[in-house]
Structures are given as structure tokens and as C-alpha cells.
Amino acid sequence: MHELSIAMSIVDLACEEAEMRGAPGVDVVYLKLGPLSGVVKEALLFSYEIACQQTPLEGSKLLIEEVPIVVNCPVCRERRSVQSIQSLCCAICGTPTPEILEGRELMVTAMELRP
Amino acid sequence: MIVEPRLVEVRKNVLKQNDVLARALRERFREAGVLAISLVSSPGAGKTAFLERTLTLLHTRYKVAALVGDLATENDAARLARSQAPVKQIITGTVCHLEAAMVQNALDGWNLRDLDFLFIENVGNLVCPSSYDLGEDLRFVLLSVTEGEDKPLKYPTIFNSADVAIITKSDLAAAVEFDEVLTRRNIQAVRPGMQVLKLSAKTGAGMPDFLEFLERLHPRSHRAAAVAK
């Protein structure tokens, strides 16, 4: 369970960004989360609340957008989704596809700043 | 005066700080001509026994060293010191994984140019270490025959983040009716094309093949290039 330390990194990052823009606080943090990031959404949401305590982010919301794994299928020569995280094969033609294009995201994409 | 909340674009990786440090470490390893290999596995898969055997066999011909992560004890470093290779323990306290900053701090006082191979043993954990780049050139994931063939399916993220899978404790395979074909199939399902090696640190079976594999990876050309500079 490393979600608390991840949540604290999110809070640090958001505080820095808010300060840079002269905002007194943050209402919403938007996060993109891929299944290969190694981070569990529910555990992260739980930890986030704790990490926000006594920071300019106290009371803010974390909105997580879960994004799918996208691979480059060597047979279709296209961006494709996979059968599942347990089966990294092209969802269309079934070819095993090691080349991962997306799915490792753990990224703050945007924030709503408090006026 | 602004009264509405302001939406701003950020687009920053949460682990940016770790990633920046990891990139710097990778560059240091490359410049020094040292091959850095990290080991991940569940607790008890045999990382330390495997590393002890590897260090003992390698250190007659190469300059090797190891960093070992553990939550609380220095037992692993004491065991590995028997190999005569320099070993440093990283005690993580309550942290369940190594981070690039811990590796960077632990390397203080070591001249990387004196090394050929650096091993970094992560904390025994198949979940958290997958999120953190340590700057290693290669990540080996260890899976012992006693753990069950479906480990790769249960922990696809860490298997996917690794470059090589090593099946350990092969001497116990028959006793636990280990299904090697199924295990290899499961590894390939979560990480297509991954190289798989099988060995026993206890009996030494498979170790010669493993050492040959390591020697092929050795960055002698990097070293030569670094010296030429």
C-alpha cells in the first residue's frame, strides 16, 4: 500500500502549482490513472483525504479518470486496446503485443483553483 | 476580481521527482559503464539467496556490488557480505518499496567506475515497487516454484514492468508439482516476449546459464567508450 505516499506527492504537486499561480487553494485535482501505474483508485481516494489535511487542498476533490491500456499491434499496425491486463493481446486480432503506448499514466492533468 | 473557480491545465507526472532522479542515475550508470539490475519479488521468493550466489560467482571475475532494501533489518546485508562483495543495506522503515532517492543516497561514497555490475534488491513486495523507476538498466522479477503458477496473472503490473523473469528454487519443483509450462504461458500473457530463466541458488542448477546471460549483457563497450573519453 503505497497510495498514501502517492497521494502526498499529488498534494505537494498541486500546492506548488497553486502557489505558482497565486491561488489560495484548490477545489479539484484531475488525475489520469492507467492500469499499469501500480496504483489502486479506491486506495488512492481514501489516502487523498488524509494527505490533504492541514494543507491548502483540505476539502478538495480528486477526480480520477481511468484510462485503458493502448498498445501498438504489430499485425494490425494500429493503436489497439488489449484483451485484458492479464492478456496483453490485441483485442481485434489476438496477437501478443509487448509495445505499450498508454496505460502507465499517473498524471495530474488539470486543477480547479480557489478564487 | 475572479469569483469563479479557475480551471488550469497542469499535465505533470505525479512521480516526476522520482523519474528525474531515476533518469540521472541511469545516465550515471551508463557513463560509469556499470550494469544496474534491480530484483523484485514477493517476500520469500529467494532474492537474497539468489543474489548471494550470484555475487559469490561473479566477484572472482568482475567487480560487483549490491544495495539491499528491507523494511527493518540488516540481515540481508550481513548474509550478502559473505560473498566478499561490497554491500549496503537500505532500511526503508515503513516504506514498502525503494525509490530513486534512496538508491542515490546509498551510492554515496562508492565510485561507480570501479564496478561492472550493481544489483539493487528491492523490498519483498509485488505491488508497490512497480510504480518506481530506480534508474536500473534491467529489472528482474523472481518467482519461486512454491508460489503458484498464477502469480503473474495476480500481479500483472509488476511482471509487466520487469525485463526478465527468473524462476527460483527449481530444486523444489517436483515436490510441489510445479507446472512450468503453465507458468511460462502466464508470464508471456502479461509480458509478451519476456525472457525467462530457471535456476536454483541452492544447488546451483541453472546458474551457469544465468551467468552467461549476465555476461552477454555486460556493458564492456560502454566502459571502453567511457575510458576513451
mmCIF file of C-alpha atoms in Angstrom:
data_model
loop_
_atom_site.group_PDB
_atom_site.id
_atom_site.type_symbol
_atom_site.label_atom_id
_atom_site.label_comp_id
_atom_site.label_asym_id
_atom_site.label_seq_id
_atom_site.Cartn_x
_atom_site.Cartn_y
_atom_site.Cartn_z
ATOM 1 C CA MET A 1 0.000 0.000 0.000
ATOM 2 C CA HIS A 2 1.941 2.973 -1.294
ATOM 3 C CA GLU A 3 -1.093 5.067 -2.208
ATOM 4 C CA LEU A 4 -0.610 7.366 0.781
ATOM 5 C CA SER A 5 2.843 8.372 -0.409
ATOM 6 C CA ILE A 6 1.435 8.809 -3.933
ATOM 7 C CA ALA A 7 -1.396 10.959 -2.517
ATOM 8 C CA MET A 8 1.141 13.090 -0.668
ATOM 9 C CA SER A 9 3.059 13.588 -3.915
ATOM 10 C CA ILE A 10 -0.177 14.714 -5.601
ATOM 11 C CA VAL A 11 -0.839 17.188 -2.795
ATOM 12 C CA ASP A 12 2.730 18.544 -2.979
ATOM 13 C CA LEU A 13 2.478 18.945 -6.739
ATOM 14 C CA ALA A 14 -0.926 20.660 -6.533
ATOM 15 C CA CYS A 15 0.213 23.008 -3.733
ATOM 16 C CA GLU A 16 3.226 24.026 -5.789
ATOM 17 C CA GLU A 17 1.118 24.667 -8.883
ATOM 18 C CA ALA A 18 -1.469 26.669 -6.902
ATOM 19 C CA GLU A 19 1.214 28.779 -5.246
ATOM 20 C CA MET A 20 2.890 29.441 -8.580
ATOM 21 C CA ARG A 21 -0.428 30.790 -9.889
ATOM 22 C CA GLY A 22 -1.147 32.811 -6.767
ATOM 23 C CA ALA A 23 -4.246 30.817 -5.814
ATOM 24 C CA PRO A 24 -5.100 30.485 -2.104
ATOM 25 C CA GLY A 25 -6.322 26.914 -2.508
ATOM 26 C CA VAL A 26 -7.524 24.156 -4.780
ATOM 27 C CA ASP A 27 -11.063 22.811 -5.225
ATOM 28 C CA VAL A 28 -10.498 19.945 -7.651
ATOM 29 C CA VAL A 29 -7.485 17.968 -8.840
ATOM 30 C CA TYR A 30 -7.922 15.994 -12.080
ATOM 31 C CA LEU A 31 -5.825 12.846 -12.334
ATOM 32 C CA LYS A 32 -5.281 10.425 -15.196
ATOM 33 C CA LEU A 33 -4.663 6.875 -13.975
ATOM 34 C CA GLY A 34 -3.548 3.921 -16.094
ATOM 35 C CA PRO A 35 -3.975 0.283 -15.044
ATOM 36 C CA LEU A 36 -0.203 -0.286 -15.304
ATOM 37 C CA SER A 37 0.657 2.570 -12.930
ATOM 38 C CA GLY A 38 0.533 0.183 -9.992
ATOM 39 C CA VAL A 39 -1.875 2.455 -8.135
ATOM 40 C CA VAL A 40 -5.346 1.422 -6.944
ATOM 41 C CA LYS A 41 -8.084 4.033 -7.397
ATOM 42 C CA GLU A 42 -10.041 3.308 -4.198
ATOM 43 C CA ALA A 43 -6.929 3.250 -2.003
ATOM 44 C CA LEU A 44 -5.751 6.487 -3.588
ATOM 45 C CA LEU A 45 -9.070 8.272 -2.965
ATOM 46 C CA PHE A 46 -9.017 7.147 0.661
ATOM 47 C CA SER A 47 -5.414 8.291 1.117
ATOM 48 C CA TYR A 48 -6.022 11.584 -0.661
ATOM 49 C CA GLU A 49 -8.364 12.860 2.009
ATOM 50 C CA ILE A 50 -5.774 12.140 4.686
ATOM 51 C CA ALA A 51 -2.964 13.691 2.659
ATOM 52 C CA CYS A 52 -4.976 16.908 2.166
ATOM 53 C CA GLN A 53 -5.446 17.562 5.871
ATOM 54 C CA GLN A 54 -3.973 20.871 7.019
ATOM 55 C CA THR A 55 -2.877 21.834 3.522
ATOM 56 C CA PRO A 56 -4.341 24.364 1.040
ATOM 57 C CA LEU A 57 -6.037 21.321 -0.518
ATOM 58 C CA GLU A 58 -8.109 20.468 2.527
ATOM 59 C CA GLY A 59 -11.676 19.803 1.397
ATOM 60 C CA SER A 60 -10.686 19.460 -2.255
ATOM 61 C CA LYS A 61 -11.852 16.679 -4.540
ATOM 62 C CA LEU A 62 -9.714 14.249 -6.512
ATOM 63 C CA LEU A 63 -11.365 13.331 -9.811
ATOM 64 C CA ILE A 64 -9.751 10.250 -11.300
ATOM 65 C CA GLU A 65 -10.086 9.397 -14.965
ATOM 66 C CA GLU A 66 -9.159 5.758 -15.504
ATOM 67 C CA VAL A 67 -7.648 5.277 -18.934
ATOM 68 C CA PRO A 68 -7.239 1.943 -20.736
ATOM 69 C CA ILE A 69 -4.095 0.182 -21.910
ATOM 70 C CA VAL A 70 -3.292 1.042 -25.524
ATOM 71 C CA VAL A 71 -0.750 -0.988 -27.496
ATOM 72 C CA ASN A 72 0.759 -0.821 -30.928
ATOM 73 C CA CYS A 73 -0.365 -4.044 -32.600
ATOM 74 C CA PRO A 74 2.445 -5.333 -34.832
ATOM 75 C CA VAL A 75 -0.041 -7.124 -37.128
ATOM 76 C CA CYS A 76 -2.835 -4.530 -37.422
ATOM 77 C CA ARG A 77 -0.222 -1.756 -37.344
ATOM 78 C CA GLU A 78 -2.720 0.280 -35.387
ATOM 79 C CA ARG A 79 -3.266 1.572 -31.881
ATOM 80 C CA ARG A 80 -5.344 -1.108 -30.214
ATOM 81 C CA SER A 81 -6.819 -1.938 -26.830
ATOM 82 C CA VAL A 82 -5.906 -5.289 -25.233
ATOM 83 C CA GLN A 83 -7.966 -8.301 -24.196
ATOM 84 C CA SER A 84 -7.182 -7.617 -20.526
ATOM 85 C CA ILE A 85 -4.316 -6.685 -18.234
ATOM 86 C CA GLN A 86 -3.772 -10.442 -17.802
ATOM 87 C CA SER A 87 -3.636 -10.956 -21.543
ATOM 88 C CA LEU A 88 -1.721 -8.299 -23.437
ATOM 89 C CA CYS A 89 -3.010 -9.368 -26.827
ATOM 90 C CA CYS A 90 -4.578 -7.157 -29.471
ATOM 91 C CA ALA A 91 -8.319 -7.022 -28.803
ATOM 92 C CA ILE A 92 -9.014 -7.266 -32.544
ATOM 93 C CA CYS A 93 -6.613 -9.887 -33.939
ATOM 94 C CA GLY A 94 -5.341 -11.578 -30.760
ATOM 95 C CA THR A 95 -1.613 -11.057 -31.431
ATOM 96 C CA PRO A 96 0.542 -10.712 -28.285
ATOM 97 C CA THR A 97 1.647 -7.086 -28.191
ATOM 98 C CA PRO A 98 4.526 -6.030 -25.934
ATOM 99 C CA GLU A 99 4.693 -2.443 -27.198
ATOM 100 C CA ILE A 100 2.652 -0.407 -24.738
ATOM 101 C CA LEU A 101 1.733 3.124 -25.798
ATOM 102 C CA GLU A 102 -0.560 4.107 -22.934
ATOM 103 C CA GLY A 103 -1.624 2.650 -19.594
ATOM 104 C CA ARG A 104 1.143 3.719 -17.195
ATOM 105 C CA GLU A 105 -0.296 7.203 -16.585
ATOM 106 C CA LEU A 106 -0.199 8.717 -13.126
ATOM 107 C CA MET A 107 -0.602 12.324 -14.103
ATOM 108 C CA VAL A 108 -2.222 15.466 -12.773
ATOM 109 C CA THR A 109 -3.867 16.865 -15.889
ATOM 110 C CA ALA A 110 -5.685 19.924 -14.504
ATOM 111 C CA MET A 111 -6.829 21.718 -11.367
ATOM 112 C CA GLU A 112 -9.660 23.990 -10.358
ATOM 113 C CA LEU A 113 -8.166 26.786 -8.307
ATOM 114 C CA ARG A 114 -9.983 28.509 -5.494
ATOM 115 C CA PRO A 115 -10.517 32.187 -6.346
ATOM 116 C CA MET B 1 -11.765 40.055 -9.165
ATOM 117 C CA ILE B 2 -12.224 36.415 -10.095
ATOM 118 C CA VAL B 3 -15.154 34.779 -8.350
ATOM 119 C CA GLU B 4 -15.445 31.521 -10.315
ATOM 120 C CA PRO B 5 -13.003 28.718 -9.682
ATOM 121 C CA ARG B 6 -10.321 28.789 -12.342
ATOM 122 C CA LEU B 7 -9.621 25.653 -14.329
ATOM 123 C CA VAL B 8 -5.954 25.363 -15.249
ATOM 124 C CA GLU B 9 -4.130 22.752 -17.270
ATOM 125 C CA VAL B 10 -1.217 21.081 -15.455
ATOM 126 C CA ARG B 11 -0.162 17.805 -17.170
ATOM 127 C CA LYS B 12 2.568 16.727 -14.752
ATOM 128 C CA ASN B 13 3.541 13.225 -13.699
ATOM 129 C CA VAL B 14 2.917 12.659 -10.023
ATOM 130 C CA LEU B 15 6.230 10.808 -9.663
ATOM 131 C CA LYS B 16 8.113 13.386 -11.718
ATOM 132 C CA GLN B 17 10.651 13.968 -8.958
ATOM 133 C CA ASN B 18 11.424 10.245 -8.769
ATOM 134 C CA ASP B 19 11.547 9.945 -12.561
ATOM 135 C CA VAL B 20 14.019 12.828 -12.850
ATOM 136 C CA LEU B 21 16.307 11.261 -10.230
ATOM 137 C CA ALA B 22 15.984 7.847 -11.877
ATOM 138 C CA ARG B 23 16.958 9.268 -15.257
ATOM 139 C CA ALA B 24 20.017 10.919 -13.700
ATOM 140 C CA LEU B 25 21.001 7.623 -12.061
ATOM 141 C CA ARG B 26 20.607 5.737 -15.346
ATOM 142 C CA GLU B 27 22.887 8.260 -17.007
ATOM 143 C CA ARG B 28 25.466 7.878 -14.199
ATOM 144 C CA PHE B 29 25.387 4.081 -14.580
ATOM 145 C CA ARG B 30 25.833 4.381 -18.330
ATOM 146 C CA GLU B 31 28.742 6.811 -18.046
ATOM 147 C CA ALA B 32 30.463 4.655 -15.445
ATOM 148 C CA GLY B 33 29.967 1.522 -17.549
ATOM 149 C CA VAL B 34 28.162 -0.343 -14.791
ATOM 150 C CA LEU B 35 25.155 -2.523 -15.481
ATOM 151 C CA ALA B 36 22.498 -1.877 -12.818
ATOM 152 C CA ILE B 37 19.991 -4.650 -12.227
ATOM 153 C CA SER B 38 17.139 -4.495 -9.754
ATOM 154 C CA LEU B 39 15.405 -7.517 -8.258
ATOM 155 C CA VAL B 40 11.734 -7.606 -7.336
ATOM 156 C CA SER B 41 9.664 -10.467 -5.963
ATOM 157 C CA SER B 42 7.260 -11.407 -3.223
ATOM 158 C CA PRO B 43 8.773 -11.888 0.255
ATOM 159 C CA GLY B 44 10.496 -15.267 0.455
ATOM 160 C CA ALA B 45 10.913 -15.895 -3.273
ATOM 161 C CA GLY B 46 14.650 -16.208 -2.742
ATOM 162 C CA LYS B 47 16.043 -12.842 -3.812
ATOM 163 C CA THR B 48 18.782 -12.808 -1.194
ATOM 164 C CA ALA B 49 19.877 -16.425 -1.704
ATOM 165 C CA PHE B 50 19.940 -15.833 -5.452
ATOM 166 C CA LEU B 51 21.918 -12.630 -5.027
ATOM 167 C CA GLU B 52 24.381 -14.213 -2.590
ATOM 168 C CA ARG B 53 25.103 -16.995 -5.066
ATOM 169 C CA THR B 54 25.347 -14.560 -7.980
ATOM 170 C CA LEU B 55 27.717 -12.195 -6.154
ATOM 171 C CA THR B 56 29.908 -15.079 -4.994
ATOM 172 C CA LEU B 57 30.212 -16.493 -8.511
ATOM 173 C CA LEU B 58 30.686 -13.144 -10.245
ATOM 174 C CA HIS B 59 33.100 -11.457 -7.910
ATOM 175 C CA THR B 60 36.081 -13.613 -8.901
ATOM 176 C CA ARG B 61 35.896 -12.174 -12.420
ATOM 177 C CA TYR B 62 34.002 -8.904 -12.121
ATOM 178 C CA LYS B 63 33.647 -6.016 -9.740
ATOM 179 C CA VAL B 64 30.196 -6.380 -8.259
ATOM 180 C CA ALA B 65 28.267 -4.640 -5.512
ATOM 181 C CA ALA B 66 24.759 -4.692 -4.114
ATOM 182 C CA LEU B 67 22.231 -2.449 -2.417
ATOM 183 C CA VAL B 68 19.534 -4.264 -0.474
ATOM 184 C CA GLY B 69 16.255 -2.800 0.665
ATOM 185 C CA ASP B 70 14.477 -4.063 3.732
ATOM 186 C CA LEU B 71 11.784 -2.663 5.999
ATOM 187 C CA ALA B 72 13.540 -3.212 9.298
ATOM 188 C CA THR B 73 16.605 -5.446 9.443
ATOM 189 C CA GLU B 74 20.192 -5.578 8.233
ATOM 190 C CA ASN B 75 20.099 -9.376 7.983
ATOM 191 C CA ASP B 76 20.250 -9.402 4.193
ATOM 192 C CA ALA B 77 23.355 -7.213 4.032
ATOM 193 C CA ALA B 78 25.046 -9.471 6.603
ATOM 194 C CA ARG B 79 24.204 -12.545 4.512
ATOM 195 C CA LEU B 80 25.366 -10.937 1.281
ATOM 196 C CA ALA B 81 28.619 -9.695 2.858
ATOM 197 C CA ARG B 82 29.711 -13.357 2.955
ATOM 198 C CA SER B 83 30.148 -13.098 -0.809
ATOM 199 C CA GLN B 84 33.024 -10.594 -0.199
ATOM 200 C CA ALA B 85 31.327 -8.053 -2.471
ATOM 201 C CA PRO B 86 30.606 -4.544 -1.139
ATOM 202 C CA VAL B 87 27.029 -4.459 0.128
ATOM 203 C CA LYS B 88 24.968 -1.647 1.582
ATOM 204 C CA GLN B 89 21.623 -2.025 3.345
ATOM 205 C CA ILE B 90 18.827 0.455 2.738
ATOM 206 C CA ILE B 91 16.391 0.345 5.626
ATOM 207 C CA THR B 92 13.133 1.816 4.384
ATOM 208 C CA GLY B 93 11.314 1.939 7.735
ATOM 209 C CA THR B 94 7.620 1.788 6.952
ATOM 210 C CA VAL B 95 8.070 2.361 3.234
ATOM 211 C CA CYS B 96 7.160 -0.738 1.226
ATOM 212 C CA HIS B 97 9.383 -0.056 -1.787
ATOM 213 C CA LEU B 98 12.649 1.576 -2.842
ATOM 214 C CA GLU B 99 12.661 4.988 -4.512
ATOM 215 C CA ALA B 100 15.320 6.550 -6.713
ATOM 216 C CA ALA B 101 16.370 8.982 -3.955
ATOM 217 C CA MET B 102 17.129 6.066 -1.602
ATOM 218 C CA VAL B 103 19.346 4.473 -4.250
ATOM 219 C CA GLN B 104 21.086 7.778 -4.896
ATOM 220 C CA ASN B 105 21.794 8.287 -1.180
ATOM 221 C CA ALA B 106 23.005 4.716 -0.725
ATOM 222 C CA LEU B 107 25.531 5.143 -3.545
ATOM 223 C CA ASP B 108 27.295 7.948 -1.638
ATOM 224 C CA GLY B 109 30.970 7.125 -1.238
ATOM 225 C CA TRP B 110 31.001 4.456 -3.956
ATOM 226 C CA ASN B 111 32.884 5.058 -7.150
ATOM 227 C CA LEU B 112 30.674 3.568 -9.846
ATOM 228 C CA ARG B 113 33.584 3.448 -12.285
ATOM 229 C CA ASP B 114 35.085 0.726 -10.106
ATOM 230 C CA LEU B 115 32.069 -1.510 -10.726
ATOM 231 C CA ASP B 116 30.927 -3.809 -13.509
ATOM 232 C CA PHE B 117 27.614 -4.916 -12.026
ATOM 233 C CA LEU B 118 25.410 -3.252 -9.437
ATOM 234 C CA PHE B 119 22.479 -5.208 -8.029
ATOM 235 C CA ILE B 120 19.608 -3.465 -6.271
ATOM 236 C CA GLU B 121 17.410 -5.781 -4.241
ATOM 237 C CA ASN B 122 14.012 -4.184 -3.704
ATOM 238 C CA VAL B 123 11.771 -4.772 -0.681
ATOM 239 C CA GLY B 124 9.879 -8.059 -0.983
ATOM 240 C CA ASN B 125 6.600 -6.813 -2.458
ATOM 241 C CA LEU B 126 4.883 -7.447 -5.783
ATOM 242 C CA VAL B 127 2.715 -4.324 -5.719
ATOM 243 C CA CYS B 128 4.363 -1.049 -4.729
ATOM 244 C CA PRO B 129 7.822 -1.350 -6.367
ATOM 245 C CA SER B 130 6.183 -1.419 -9.812
ATOM 246 C CA SER B 131 5.448 2.320 -9.666
ATOM 247 C CA TYR B 132 9.021 3.477 -9.009
ATOM 248 C CA ASP B 133 11.805 3.707 -11.563
ATOM 249 C CA LEU B 134 15.150 3.262 -9.778
ATOM 250 C CA GLY B 135 17.299 4.099 -12.790
ATOM 251 C CA GLU B 136 18.154 0.429 -13.246
ATOM 252 C CA ASP B 137 19.088 -0.841 -16.708
ATOM 253 C CA LEU B 138 17.114 -4.024 -16.189
ATOM 254 C CA ARG B 139 14.513 -5.223 -13.740
ATOM 255 C CA PHE B 140 14.427 -8.927 -12.895
ATOM 256 C CA VAL B 141 11.262 -10.332 -11.370
ATOM 257 C CA LEU B 142 11.772 -13.518 -9.353
ATOM 258 C CA LEU B 143 9.110 -16.175 -8.958
ATOM 259 C CA SER B 144 9.730 -19.276 -6.878
ATOM 260 C CA VAL B 145 8.231 -22.646 -7.815
ATOM 261 C CA THR B 146 6.472 -22.816 -4.444
ATOM 262 C CA GLU B 147 4.380 -19.694 -5.106
ATOM 263 C CA GLY B 148 1.810 -20.898 -7.591
ATOM 264 C CA GLU B 149 1.735 -20.679 -11.341
ATOM 265 C CA ASP B 150 -0.788 -17.843 -11.433
ATOM 266 C CA LYS B 151 1.414 -15.222 -9.705
ATOM 267 C CA PRO B 152 1.959 -13.340 -12.984
ATOM 268 C CA LEU B 153 -1.809 -13.094 -13.521
ATOM 269 C CA LYS B 154 -2.376 -11.874 -9.974
ATOM 270 C CA TYR B 155 0.361 -9.233 -10.185
ATOM 271 C CA PRO B 156 0.419 -8.316 -13.893
ATOM 272 C CA THR B 157 1.691 -4.782 -13.294
ATOM 273 C CA ILE B 158 4.996 -5.754 -11.715
ATOM 274 C CA PHE B 159 5.572 -8.556 -14.212
ATOM 275 C CA ASN B 160 4.857 -6.100 -16.980
ATOM 276 C CA SER B 161 7.333 -3.590 -15.543
ATOM 277 C CA ALA B 162 10.136 -6.192 -15.483
ATOM 278 C CA ASP B 163 12.529 -7.135 -18.282
ATOM 279 C CA VAL B 164 13.459 -10.682 -17.289
ATOM 280 C CA ALA B 165 11.665 -13.326 -15.216
ATOM 281 C CA ILE B 166 13.655 -15.778 -13.111
ATOM 282 C CA ILE B 167 12.055 -18.933 -11.776
ATOM 283 C CA THR B 168 13.824 -19.753 -8.496
ATOM 284 C CA LYS B 169 14.029 -22.789 -6.185
ATOM 285 C CA SER B 170 13.880 -25.155 -9.151
ATOM 286 C CA ASP B 171 15.211 -27.916 -6.859
ATOM 287 C CA LEU B 172 11.771 -27.947 -5.189
ATOM 288 C CA ALA B 173 9.772 -28.101 -8.431
ATOM 289 C CA ALA B 174 8.960 -31.818 -8.291
ATOM 290 C CA ALA B 175 7.973 -31.746 -4.615
ATOM 291 C CA VAL B 176 5.366 -29.029 -5.214
ATOM 292 C CA GLU B 177 4.305 -30.359 -8.657
ATOM 293 C CA PHE B 178 5.286 -27.080 -10.262
ATOM 294 C CA ASP B 179 3.754 -26.620 -13.715
ATOM 295 C CA GLU B 180 6.487 -24.852 -15.649
ATOM 296 C CA VAL B 181 4.618 -24.745 -18.955
ATOM 297 C CA LEU B 182 1.640 -23.013 -17.366
ATOM 298 C CA THR B 183 3.888 -20.555 -15.506
ATOM 299 C CA ARG B 184 5.720 -19.613 -18.688
ATOM 300 C CA ARG B 185 2.405 -19.197 -20.500
ATOM 301 C CA ASN B 186 1.144 -16.871 -17.747
ATOM 302 C CA ILE B 187 4.338 -14.811 -17.854
ATOM 303 C CA GLN B 188 4.026 -14.431 -21.623
ATOM 304 C CA ALA B 189 0.367 -13.403 -21.268
ATOM 305 C CA VAL B 190 1.186 -10.386 -19.089
ATOM 306 C CA ARG B 191 4.510 -9.537 -20.727
ATOM 307 C CA PRO B 192 4.751 -10.931 -24.258
ATOM 308 C CA GLY B 193 8.289 -11.805 -25.283
ATOM 309 C CA MET B 194 9.804 -11.681 -21.801
ATOM 310 C CA GLN B 195 12.932 -13.809 -21.349
ATOM 311 C CA VAL B 196 12.519 -16.488 -18.666
ATOM 312 C CA LEU B 197 15.353 -18.278 -16.850
ATOM 313 C CA LYS B 198 15.071 -21.116 -14.341
ATOM 314 C CA LEU B 199 17.562 -21.882 -11.603
ATOM 315 C CA SER B 200 18.262 -22.997 -8.062
ATOM 316 C CA ALA B 201 20.548 -20.839 -5.936
ATOM 317 C CA LYS B 202 20.802 -23.750 -3.505
ATOM 318 C CA THR B 203 22.029 -26.498 -5.851
ATOM 319 C CA GLY B 204 23.497 -24.152 -8.464
ATOM 320 C CA ALA B 205 21.390 -25.684 -11.242
ATOM 321 C CA GLY B 206 20.802 -23.123 -13.985
ATOM 322 C CA MET B 207 23.370 -20.711 -12.544
ATOM 323 C CA PRO B 208 25.938 -21.214 -15.359
ATOM 324 C CA ASP B 209 23.310 -20.291 -17.965
ATOM 325 C CA PHE B 210 22.291 -17.307 -15.902
ATOM 326 C CA LEU B 211 25.893 -16.085 -15.560
ATOM 327 C CA GLU B 212 26.419 -16.477 -19.272
ATOM 328 C CA PHE B 213 23.271 -14.439 -19.821
ATOM 329 C CA LEU B 214 24.600 -11.718 -17.485
ATOM 330 C CA GLU B 215 27.981 -11.648 -19.165
ATOM 331 C CA ARG B 216 26.335 -11.124 -22.532
ATOM 332 C CA LEU B 217 24.594 -8.066 -21.058
ATOM 333 C CA HIS B 218 27.787 -6.675 -19.615
ATOM 334 C CA PRO B 219 28.386 -3.145 -20.876
ATOM 335 C CA ARG B 220 32.044 -3.614 -21.743
ATOM 336 C CA SER B 221 31.579 -1.466 -24.810
ATOM 337 C CA HIS B 222 30.111 1.308 -22.644
ATOM 338 C CA ARG B 223 33.101 1.017 -20.331
ATOM 339 C CA ALA B 224 35.555 1.207 -23.201
ATOM 340 C CA ALA B 225 33.752 4.252 -24.554
ATOM 341 C CA ALA B 226 33.775 5.913 -21.130
ATOM 342 C CA VAL B 227 37.522 5.322 -20.718
ATOM 343 C CA ALA B 228 38.203 6.633 -24.230
ATOM 344 C CA LYS B 229 36.526 9.905 -23.288
#
